[in-house]
mmCIF file of C-alpha atoms in Angstrom:
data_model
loop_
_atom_site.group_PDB
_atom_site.id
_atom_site.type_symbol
_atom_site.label_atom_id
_atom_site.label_comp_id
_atom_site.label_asym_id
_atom_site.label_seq_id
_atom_site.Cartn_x
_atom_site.Cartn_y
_atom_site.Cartn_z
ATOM 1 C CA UNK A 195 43.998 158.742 -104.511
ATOM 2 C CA UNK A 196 45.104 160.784 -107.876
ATOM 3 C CA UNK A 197 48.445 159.357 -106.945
ATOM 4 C CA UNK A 198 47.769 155.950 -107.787
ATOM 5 C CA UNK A 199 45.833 155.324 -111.110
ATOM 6 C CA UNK A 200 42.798 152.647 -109.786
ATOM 7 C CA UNK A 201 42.268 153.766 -106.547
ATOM 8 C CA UNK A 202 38.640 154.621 -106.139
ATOM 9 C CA UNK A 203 38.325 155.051 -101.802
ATOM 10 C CA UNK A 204 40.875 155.206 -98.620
ATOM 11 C CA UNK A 205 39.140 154.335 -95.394
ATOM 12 C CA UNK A 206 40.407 154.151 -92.331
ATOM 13 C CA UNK A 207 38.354 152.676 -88.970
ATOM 14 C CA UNK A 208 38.633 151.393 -85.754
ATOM 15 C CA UNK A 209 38.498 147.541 -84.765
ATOM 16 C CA UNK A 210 34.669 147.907 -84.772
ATOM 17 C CA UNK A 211 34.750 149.151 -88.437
ATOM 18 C CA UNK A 212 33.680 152.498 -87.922
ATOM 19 C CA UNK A 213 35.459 154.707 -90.724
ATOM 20 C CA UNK A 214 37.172 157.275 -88.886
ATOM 21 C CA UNK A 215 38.102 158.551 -92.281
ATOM 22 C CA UNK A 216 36.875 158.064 -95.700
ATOM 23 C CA UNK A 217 37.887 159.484 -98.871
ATOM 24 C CA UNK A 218 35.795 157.767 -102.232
ATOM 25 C CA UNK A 219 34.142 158.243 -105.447
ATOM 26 C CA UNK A 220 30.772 157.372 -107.235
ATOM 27 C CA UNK A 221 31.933 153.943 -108.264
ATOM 28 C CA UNK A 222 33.019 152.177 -104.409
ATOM 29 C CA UNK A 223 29.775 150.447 -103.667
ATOM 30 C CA UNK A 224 28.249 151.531 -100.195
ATOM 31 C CA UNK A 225 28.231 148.222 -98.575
ATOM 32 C CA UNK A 226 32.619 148.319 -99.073
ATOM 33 C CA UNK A 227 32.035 151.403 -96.531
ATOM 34 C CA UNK A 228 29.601 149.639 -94.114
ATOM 35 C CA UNK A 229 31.192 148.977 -90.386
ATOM 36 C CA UNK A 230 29.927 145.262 -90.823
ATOM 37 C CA UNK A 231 32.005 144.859 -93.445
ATOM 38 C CA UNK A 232 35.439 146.743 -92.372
ATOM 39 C CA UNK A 233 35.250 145.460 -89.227
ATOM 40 C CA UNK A 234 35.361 141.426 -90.121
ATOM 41 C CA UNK A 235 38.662 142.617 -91.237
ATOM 42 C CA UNK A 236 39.862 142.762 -87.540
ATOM 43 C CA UNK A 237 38.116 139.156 -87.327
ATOM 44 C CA UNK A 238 39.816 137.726 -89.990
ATOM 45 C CA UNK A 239 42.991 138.728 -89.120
ATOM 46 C CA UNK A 240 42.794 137.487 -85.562
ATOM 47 C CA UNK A 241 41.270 133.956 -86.700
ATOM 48 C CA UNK A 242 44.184 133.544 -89.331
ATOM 49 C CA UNK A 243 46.465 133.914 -87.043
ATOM 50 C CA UNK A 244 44.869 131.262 -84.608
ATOM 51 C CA UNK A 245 45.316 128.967 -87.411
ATOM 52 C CA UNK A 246 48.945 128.851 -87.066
ATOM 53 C CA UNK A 247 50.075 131.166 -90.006
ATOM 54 C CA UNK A 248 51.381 133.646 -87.768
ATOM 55 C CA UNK A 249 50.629 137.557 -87.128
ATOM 56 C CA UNK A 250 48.534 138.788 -90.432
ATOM 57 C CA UNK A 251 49.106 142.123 -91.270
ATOM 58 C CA UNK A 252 47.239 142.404 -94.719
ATOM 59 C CA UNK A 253 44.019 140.981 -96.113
ATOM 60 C CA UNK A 254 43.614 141.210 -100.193
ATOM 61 C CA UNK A 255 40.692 140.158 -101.965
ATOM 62 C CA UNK A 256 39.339 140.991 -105.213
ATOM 63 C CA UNK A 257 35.032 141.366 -105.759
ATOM 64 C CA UNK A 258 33.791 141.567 -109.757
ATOM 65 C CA UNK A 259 35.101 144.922 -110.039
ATOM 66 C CA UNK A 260 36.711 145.701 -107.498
ATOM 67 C CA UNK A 261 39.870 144.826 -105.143
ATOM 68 C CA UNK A 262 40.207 145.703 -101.475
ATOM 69 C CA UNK A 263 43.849 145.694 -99.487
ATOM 70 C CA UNK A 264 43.245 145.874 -95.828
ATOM 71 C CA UNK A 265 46.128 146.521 -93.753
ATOM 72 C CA UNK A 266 45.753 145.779 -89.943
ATOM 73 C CA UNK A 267 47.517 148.525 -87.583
ATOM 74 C CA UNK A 268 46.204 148.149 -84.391
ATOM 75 C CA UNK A 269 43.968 149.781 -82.981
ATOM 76 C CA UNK A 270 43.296 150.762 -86.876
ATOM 77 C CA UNK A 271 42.100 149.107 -90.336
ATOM 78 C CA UNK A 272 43.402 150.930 -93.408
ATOM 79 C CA UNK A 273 41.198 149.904 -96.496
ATOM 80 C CA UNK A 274 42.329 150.753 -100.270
ATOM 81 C CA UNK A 275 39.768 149.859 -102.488
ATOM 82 C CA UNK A 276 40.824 149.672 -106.133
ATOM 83 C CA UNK A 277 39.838 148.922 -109.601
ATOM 84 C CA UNK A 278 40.554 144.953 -110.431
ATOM 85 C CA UNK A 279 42.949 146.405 -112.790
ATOM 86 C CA UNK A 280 45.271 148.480 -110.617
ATOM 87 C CA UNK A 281 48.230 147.109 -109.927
ATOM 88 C CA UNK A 282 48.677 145.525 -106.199
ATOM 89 C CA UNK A 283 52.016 146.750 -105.543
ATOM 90 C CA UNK A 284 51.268 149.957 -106.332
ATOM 91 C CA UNK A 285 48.838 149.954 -103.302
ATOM 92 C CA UNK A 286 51.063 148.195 -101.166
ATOM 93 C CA UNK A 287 53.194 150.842 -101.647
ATOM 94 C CA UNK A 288 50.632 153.425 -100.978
ATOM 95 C CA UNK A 289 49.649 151.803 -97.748
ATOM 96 C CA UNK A 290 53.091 151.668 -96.510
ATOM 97 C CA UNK A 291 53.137 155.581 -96.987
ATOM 98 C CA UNK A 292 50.035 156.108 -95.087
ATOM 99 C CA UNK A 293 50.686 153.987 -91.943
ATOM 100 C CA UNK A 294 53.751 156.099 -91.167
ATOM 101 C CA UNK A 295 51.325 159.285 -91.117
#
């Protein structure tokens, strides 16, 4: 997380949104870290891609102060919750990093 300037919490979890792993600070509000939550990630991602966009990897969506990348690799969800301010790409880039691991 000291890496990228922004980054307030990692988390990773299963399909059913339970973090597996979670790394955070003070300022990520608890319900970003709630399985309810990570796991309509999964959901999403499955019902896009009944719509006829094809496969979706990623999910982005910004909150009031917050942004959240969610990066589907089965049987895992990788979350990256940022400042509004921190730059995207930079967390795409982080992301890419830790799926290899």
């Amino acid at each position: 997380m000291k890496t990228t300037p922004g980054v307030r919490g990692i988390v990773i979890a299963d399909r059913d949104g339970v973090p597996i792993i979670r790394v955070n600070d003070e300022t990520v509000p608890e319900t970003v870290m709630r399985p309810g939550f990570l796991s309509s990630v999964g959901f999403a991602t499955e019902q896009s891609s009944k719509l006829g966009y094809g496969v979706t990897n990623h999910i982005i969506s910004i909150h009031e102060r917050h942004q959240i990348v969610h990066f589907n690799i089965p049987p895992l969800i990788l979350s990256v919750i940022a400042d509004t301010e921190c730059n995207t790409g930079k967390i795409w880039k982080l992301i890419r990093l830790l799926a290899r691991v």
